[in-house]
Coordinates of C-alpha atoms in Angstrom, one line a residue:
Chain U
M1 CA 75.4 112.0 91.1
A2 CA 74.2 108.5 91.8
R3 CA 77.0 107.9 94.2
R4 CA 77.0 104.6 96.0
S5 CA 78.9 103.2 99.0
F6 CA 81.9 101.2 97.8
P7 CA 83.6 98.5 99.8
L8 CA 86.7 99.6 101.7
S9 CA 88.4 96.3 100.6
R10 CA 88.2 97.6 97.0
V11 CA 89.7 101.0 97.5
Y12 CA 93.0 99.9 96.2
T13 CA 91.4 99.3 92.7
L14 CA 90.7 103.0 92.4
L15 CA 94.1 104.3 93.4
E16 CA 96.5 101.6 92.3
P17 CA 96.3 102.9 88.7
G18 CA 97.8 106.1 89.7
P19 CA 95.1 108.8 89.0
V20 CA 95.6 112.6 89.9
V21 CA 93.2 113.3 92.8
L22 CA 91.8 116.5 94.2
L23 CA 92.5 116.4 97.9
A24 CA 89.8 118.6 99.6
T25 CA 90.0 120.0 103.2
A26 CA 87.8 122.0 105.4
G27 CA 88.8 125.2 107.0
R28 CA 87.7 128.4 108.5
D29 CA 87.8 130.1 105.0
G30 CA 85.6 127.3 103.4
P31 CA 86.6 124.3 101.3
D32 CA 89.7 123.9 99.5
A33 CA 91.2 121.5 97.0
M34 CA 94.5 120.8 95.6
A35 CA 95.7 118.5 92.8
M36 CA 97.9 115.7 94.0
S37 CA 99.6 112.8 92.0
W38 CA 102.2 111.7 94.7
H39 CA 100.1 109.0 96.4
T40 CA 100.4 105.2 96.9
M41 CA 98.4 102.5 98.6
L42 CA 100.2 101.3 101.7
E43 CA 97.6 98.6 102.9
F44 CA 94.5 96.8 101.6
E45 CA 92.3 96.9 104.6
P46 CA 91.8 99.1 106.4
P47 CA 92.8 100.9 103.3
L48 CA 95.8 103.0 104.1
V49 CA 97.2 105.6 101.5
G50 CA 100.4 107.5 101.7
C51 CA 100.5 110.8 100.0
V52 CA 102.8 114.0 99.9
V53 CA 101.6 117.4 100.8
S54 CA 104.2 119.9 100.7
N55 CA 104.6 122.5 103.5
R56 CA 104.5 124.9 100.7
D57 CA 100.9 123.9 100.0
W58 CA 98.0 125.8 101.4
S59 CA 96.4 122.4 102.3
F60 CA 99.3 121.4 104.4
A61 CA 98.4 123.3 107.7
R62 CA 94.8 122.5 107.2
L63 CA 95.4 118.8 106.9
K64 CA 97.6 118.8 109.9
R65 CA 95.1 120.8 112.0
T66 CA 91.9 118.9 111.0
R67 CA 93.5 115.6 110.4
E68 CA 90.7 114.9 107.8
C69 CA 90.6 115.2 104.0
T70 CA 88.8 113.7 101.0
L71 CA 90.5 112.2 98.0
N72 CA 88.4 112.9 94.9
I73 CA 89.2 111.2 91.5
P74 CA 88.3 113.3 88.5
T75 CA 87.9 112.3 85.0
A76 CA 89.0 113.9 81.7
E77 CA 86.0 116.4 81.7
L78 CA 87.5 118.0 84.8
A79 CA 91.0 118.5 83.4
A80 CA 90.8 122.2 83.3
A81 CA 89.6 122.3 86.9
V82 CA 92.4 120.0 87.9
V83 CA 94.9 122.3 86.2
G84 CA 93.3 125.2 87.8
C85 CA 93.4 123.7 91.2
G86 CA 97.1 123.0 90.6
N87 CA 98.0 126.4 89.5
T88 CA 96.4 128.5 92.3
S89 CA 96.5 128.7 96.0
G90 CA 93.6 128.5 98.4
A91 CA 95.2 131.4 100.2
E92 CA 94.0 133.7 97.4
V93 CA 91.2 131.9 95.4
D94 CA 88.1 130.1 96.4
K95 CA 88.8 127.2 94.1
F96 CA 85.3 125.5 94.4
A97 CA 83.7 128.8 93.0
R98 CA 86.4 129.6 90.4
F99 CA 86.6 126.2 89.0
G100 CA 83.0 125.2 89.1
L101 CA 83.3 122.5 91.7
T102 CA 80.6 121.5 94.2
A103 CA 81.3 120.8 97.7
K104 CA 78.9 118.2 99.1
P105 CA 78.8 117.1 102.8
A106 CA 80.8 113.8 103.6
K107 CA 79.4 111.1 106.0
R108 CA 82.2 110.7 108.4
V109 CA 84.5 113.8 108.1
A110 CA 84.2 117.4 107.9
A111 CA 86.1 117.9 104.7
P112 CA 83.7 118.1 101.6
L113 CA 83.3 115.7 98.7
I114 CA 83.6 117.0 95.2
D115 CA 80.4 116.3 93.6
E116 CA 81.8 116.3 90.1
C117 CA 84.4 113.5 90.7
Y118 CA 83.4 109.9 90.0
A119 CA 84.9 108.6 93.2
C120 CA 85.3 110.1 96.6
L121 CA 87.2 108.7 99.5
E122 CA 86.8 110.1 103.1
C123 CA 90.0 110.0 105.0
R124 CA 91.5 110.5 108.4
V125 CA 95.1 111.1 109.1
A126 CA 96.6 108.1 110.6
D127 CA 100.3 108.7 110.9
T128 CA 102.4 111.8 110.6
R129 CA 105.8 110.3 111.4
A130 CA 107.1 111.0 107.8
V131 CA 105.5 114.4 107.5
N132 CA 108.6 116.5 108.6
R133 CA 111.0 114.6 106.3
Y134 CA 108.9 114.1 103.1
G135 CA 105.7 115.8 103.8
F136 CA 104.2 112.3 103.8
F137 CA 100.9 111.8 105.4
V138 CA 99.5 108.3 106.0
L139 CA 95.7 108.4 105.5
E140 CA 93.0 105.8 106.4
V141 CA 90.1 105.6 104.0
V142 CA 87.0 105.4 106.3
Q143 CA 84.3 105.7 103.7
A144 CA 84.3 105.3 100.0
W145 CA 81.8 106.4 97.3
V146 CA 81.7 105.7 93.6
D147 CA 79.4 106.7 90.8
A148 CA 78.2 103.2 89.9
A149 CA 77.3 104.4 86.3
V150 CA 81.1 104.8 85.4
K151 CA 82.6 101.4 84.5
E152 CA 85.9 102.7 82.7
P153 CA 86.7 106.1 84.1
R154 CA 88.8 108.3 82.0
T155 CA 91.1 109.3 84.7
L156 CA 93.9 111.7 84.4
H157 CA 97.5 110.7 84.9
H158 CA 100.1 113.6 85.3
R159 CA 103.1 113.5 82.9
G160 CA 104.3 116.8 84.3
R161 CA 103.8 120.4 83.2
G162 CA 100.1 120.1 82.4
A163 CA 100.4 117.0 80.2
F164 CA 98.0 114.3 81.3
M165 CA 97.8 110.8 80.0
V166 CA 94.2 109.8 79.9
A167 CA 93.2 106.3 80.7
G168 CA 92.7 104.0 77.8
G169 CA 91.0 100.7 77.7
T170 CA 91.3 97.7 80.0
I171 CA 93.1 94.4 79.2
R172 CA 92.4 91.4 81.6
L173 CA 94.7 88.5 82.2
P174 CA 94.3 85.4 84.4
S175 CA 95.8 86.3 87.7
K176 CA 96.3 85.2 91.3
M177 CA 97.4 88.9 92.2
K178 CA 94.9 90.9 94.5
Chain K
M1 CA 117.2 98.8 72.6
A2 CA 118.5 102.4 72.0
R3 CA 118.4 103.3 75.5
R4 CA 119.6 106.8 76.6
S5 CA 120.6 108.4 79.7
F6 CA 117.6 110.5 81.1
P7 CA 117.9 113.4 83.2
L8 CA 117.2 112.7 86.9
S9 CA 115.3 116.0 87.2
R10 CA 112.7 114.4 85.0
V11 CA 112.4 111.0 86.5
Y12 CA 109.0 112.1 88.1
T13 CA 107.4 112.4 84.7
L14 CA 107.9 108.6 84.3
L15 CA 106.5 107.4 87.5
E16 CA 103.9 110.2 88.5
P17 CA 101.2 108.6 86.1
G18 CA 101.3 105.5 88.1
P19 CA 102.4 102.6 85.8
V20 CA 103.1 99.1 87.2
V21 CA 106.9 98.5 87.3
L22 CA 109.1 95.6 87.6
L23 CA 111.5 95.8 90.6
A24 CA 114.5 93.8 89.9
T25 CA 117.2 92.8 92.4
A26 CA 120.4 90.9 92.3
G27 CA 121.1 87.9 94.5
R28 CA 123.1 84.8 94.9
D29 CA 120.5 82.8 92.9
G30 CA 120.7 85.2 90.0
P31 CA 118.4 88.1 89.1
D32 CA 114.6 88.4 90.2
A33 CA 111.7 90.7 89.3
M34 CA 108.6 91.5 91.2
A35 CA 105.6 93.4 89.7
M36 CA 104.8 96.5 91.8
S37 CA 102.2 99.1 91.7
W38 CA 102.4 100.7 95.1
H39 CA 104.9 103.4 94.5
T40 CA 105.0 107.3 94.7
M41 CA 107.5 110.1 94.0
L42 CA 108.6 111.8 97.3
E43 CA 111.0 114.3 95.9
F44 CA 112.0 115.8 92.5
E45 CA 115.7 116.0 92.8
P46 CA 117.5 114.0 93.7
P47 CA 114.5 111.9 92.8
L48 CA 113.2 109.9 95.8
V49 CA 110.6 107.2 95.3
G50 CA 108.6 105.5 98.1
C51 CA 107.4 102.0 97.4
V52 CA 105.9 99.0 99.3
V53 CA 107.6 95.7 99.2
S54 CA 106.0 93.2 101.6
N55 CA 108.0 91.0 103.9
R56 CA 106.0 88.1 102.2
D57 CA 107.8 89.0 98.9
W58 CA 110.9 87.2 97.8
S59 CA 112.5 90.5 96.9
F60 CA 112.1 91.9 100.5
A61 CA 115.2 90.3 101.8
R62 CA 117.3 90.9 98.8
L63 CA 116.3 94.6 98.8
K64 CA 117.2 94.9 102.4
R65 CA 120.5 93.1 102.1
T66 CA 121.7 94.6 98.8
R67 CA 120.0 98.0 99.3
E68 CA 119.9 98.4 95.5
C69 CA 117.3 97.6 92.9
T70 CA 116.0 98.8 89.5
L71 CA 112.6 99.9 88.6
N72 CA 111.6 99.0 85.1
I73 CA 108.7 100.3 83.3
P74 CA 106.9 97.8 80.9
T75 CA 104.5 98.7 78.1
A76 CA 101.5 96.6 77.1
E77 CA 103.4 94.0 75.0
L78 CA 104.8 92.8 78.3
A79 CA 101.5 92.3 80.1
A80 CA 101.8 88.5 80.3
A81 CA 105.2 88.9 81.7
V82 CA 104.2 91.3 84.2
V83 CA 101.3 89.1 85.3
G84 CA 103.7 86.1 85.4
C85 CA 106.0 87.9 87.6
G86 CA 103.1 88.9 90.0
N87 CA 102.0 85.2 90.2
T88 CA 105.1 83.4 90.9
S89 CA 107.9 83.7 93.5
G90 CA 111.6 84.0 92.8
A91 CA 112.0 81.2 95.6
E92 CA 110.7 78.7 93.0
V93 CA 111.1 80.3 89.5
D94 CA 113.7 81.9 87.5
K95 CA 111.3 84.6 86.3
F96 CA 113.9 86.1 83.7
A97 CA 114.0 82.7 82.1
R98 CA 110.4 81.7 82.4
F99 CA 108.9 85.1 81.2
G100 CA 111.4 85.9 78.4
L101 CA 113.0 88.7 80.2
T102 CA 116.7 89.9 79.5
A103 CA 119.0 91.0 82.3
K104 CA 121.3 93.7 81.3
P105 CA 124.1 95.3 83.4
A106 CA 123.3 98.4 85.1
K107 CA 125.8 101.3 85.3
R108 CA 125.8 102.1 89.0
V109 CA 124.0 99.2 90.8
A110 CA 124.4 95.5 90.9
A111 CA 120.8 94.9 90.2
P112 CA 119.9 94.2 86.6
L113 CA 118.1 96.3 84.0
I114 CA 115.2 94.6 82.1
D115 CA 116.1 95.1 78.5
E116 CA 112.5 94.7 77.4
C117 CA 111.2 97.7 79.4
Y118 CA 111.1 101.1 77.8
A119 CA 112.4 103.0 80.9
C120 CA 114.8 101.6 83.6
L121 CA 115.7 103.4 86.9
E122 CA 118.8 102.4 88.9
C123 CA 118.0 102.9 92.5
R124 CA 119.7 102.8 96.0
V125 CA 117.9 102.3 99.3
A126 CA 118.0 105.7 101.1
D127 CA 115.7 105.4 104.0
T128 CA 114.2 102.2 105.6
R129 CA 112.6 103.7 108.7
A130 CA 109.1 102.8 107.6
V131 CA 109.9 99.3 106.4
N132 CA 108.9 97.6 109.6
R133 CA 105.6 99.3 109.7
Y134 CA 104.5 99.4 106.0
G135 CA 107.2 97.7 104.1
F136 CA 107.8 101.2 102.7
F137 CA 111.2 101.7 101.3
V138 CA 112.6 105.1 100.2
L139 CA 114.7 104.7 96.9
E140 CA 117.0 107.3 95.5
V141 CA 117.2 107.0 91.7
V142 CA 120.8 107.5 90.7
Q143 CA 120.7 106.8 87.1
A144 CA 117.8 106.7 84.6
W145 CA 117.4 105.3 81.0
V146 CA 114.7 105.7 78.5
D147 CA 114.2 104.3 75.0
A148 CA 114.1 107.6 73.1
A149 CA 112.0 106.0 70.4
V150 CA 109.1 105.7 72.8
K151 CA 107.0 108.8 72.9
E152 CA 103.6 107.9 74.2
P153 CA 104.4 104.7 76.2
R154 CA 101.4 102.3 76.5
T155 CA 102.1 101.7 80.1
L156 CA 100.1 99.3 82.3
H157 CA 98.1 100.6 85.3
H158 CA 96.8 97.8 87.7
R159 CA 93.0 97.8 88.5
G160 CA 93.4 94.7 90.6
R161 CA 93.1 91.0 89.8
G162 CA 94.8 91.0 86.7
A163 CA 92.8 94.1 85.0
F164 CA 95.1 96.6 83.6
M165 CA 94.3 100.0 82.2
V166 CA 96.4 100.6 79.2
A167 CA 97.7 104.2 79.0
G168 CA 95.7 106.2 76.3
G169 CA 96.4 109.5 74.6
T170 CA 97.9 112.6 76.1
I171 CA 96.2 116.0 76.7
R172 CA 98.1 119.2 77.4
L173 CA 96.9 122.3 79.3
P174 CA 98.7 125.4 80.0
S175 CA 100.0 124.9 83.5
K176 CA 102.5 126.4 86.0
M177 CA 102.7 122.9 87.7
K178 CA 106.0 121.1 87.6

């Protein structure tokens, strides 16, 4: 993929619409990825992202131990892989092999990028104070990549139980909002 | 609007796709509403929602003082009102009057429902521990309402600077995910 470095100051434009992401971690057993929709921006720059990873998720211990992950934003063509990642555990399945995902080296973290995703964010864990209470990790995005060819990504937005709204068109209104 | 009570256990299906919401508060000067996209589910049931309200926002002091708000989910017809709410301050403007929004009494909180929105969530502030650091409020949804006539809501998803992705169609895959 023709992936280009993307300004950290604009990372919020990728996550603010609320797409499902694949959170990828590194570990002794190889790379793993989980589907995640419970995330929000917390700060523009440096970009901080809050996200919920349950202690029932295989990724939980890996994220706590390595303090690094990537957030990879899939589009509609990857819907089956996203559901596959959501329905299986890295404890039992090599999800990259099973669902046809390609792990590529990141630049600043050990966690892999998922090559099939149109945008990839390299993250470090910045704050774990709300992890015990909510599984809420605060991540700092330290490097962002986007496939410059994708202008209106058909991102997936989970409505629950495997139903996904697929991003439609974009409307633009005059605005002073960031 | 033919608004029906909506099960609290399914509130996550409304917010997980990531729509912009109008956060409404009550106050001495009448009702106010701000546009907000920085929110995430934190727990299924009782439904907990984390959201960022900056201390630069007029709503910040009102939310801290009253410890109540509503989250109202607009669809594409309300795009101009959403941008209007985002571009003005309740310190200067009666946003309900200016942008043609109707404040209706809620059932369990003093903050108003916005009648034009297809879904409305009555919320109480449950946790303010991360407010000083991130402006991050944890809300508990105590009552939810949805316009039962709206099956595939054309919600708005902010891409930044007044650009909104409008919800497209829904795809469904077999899934064990909640």
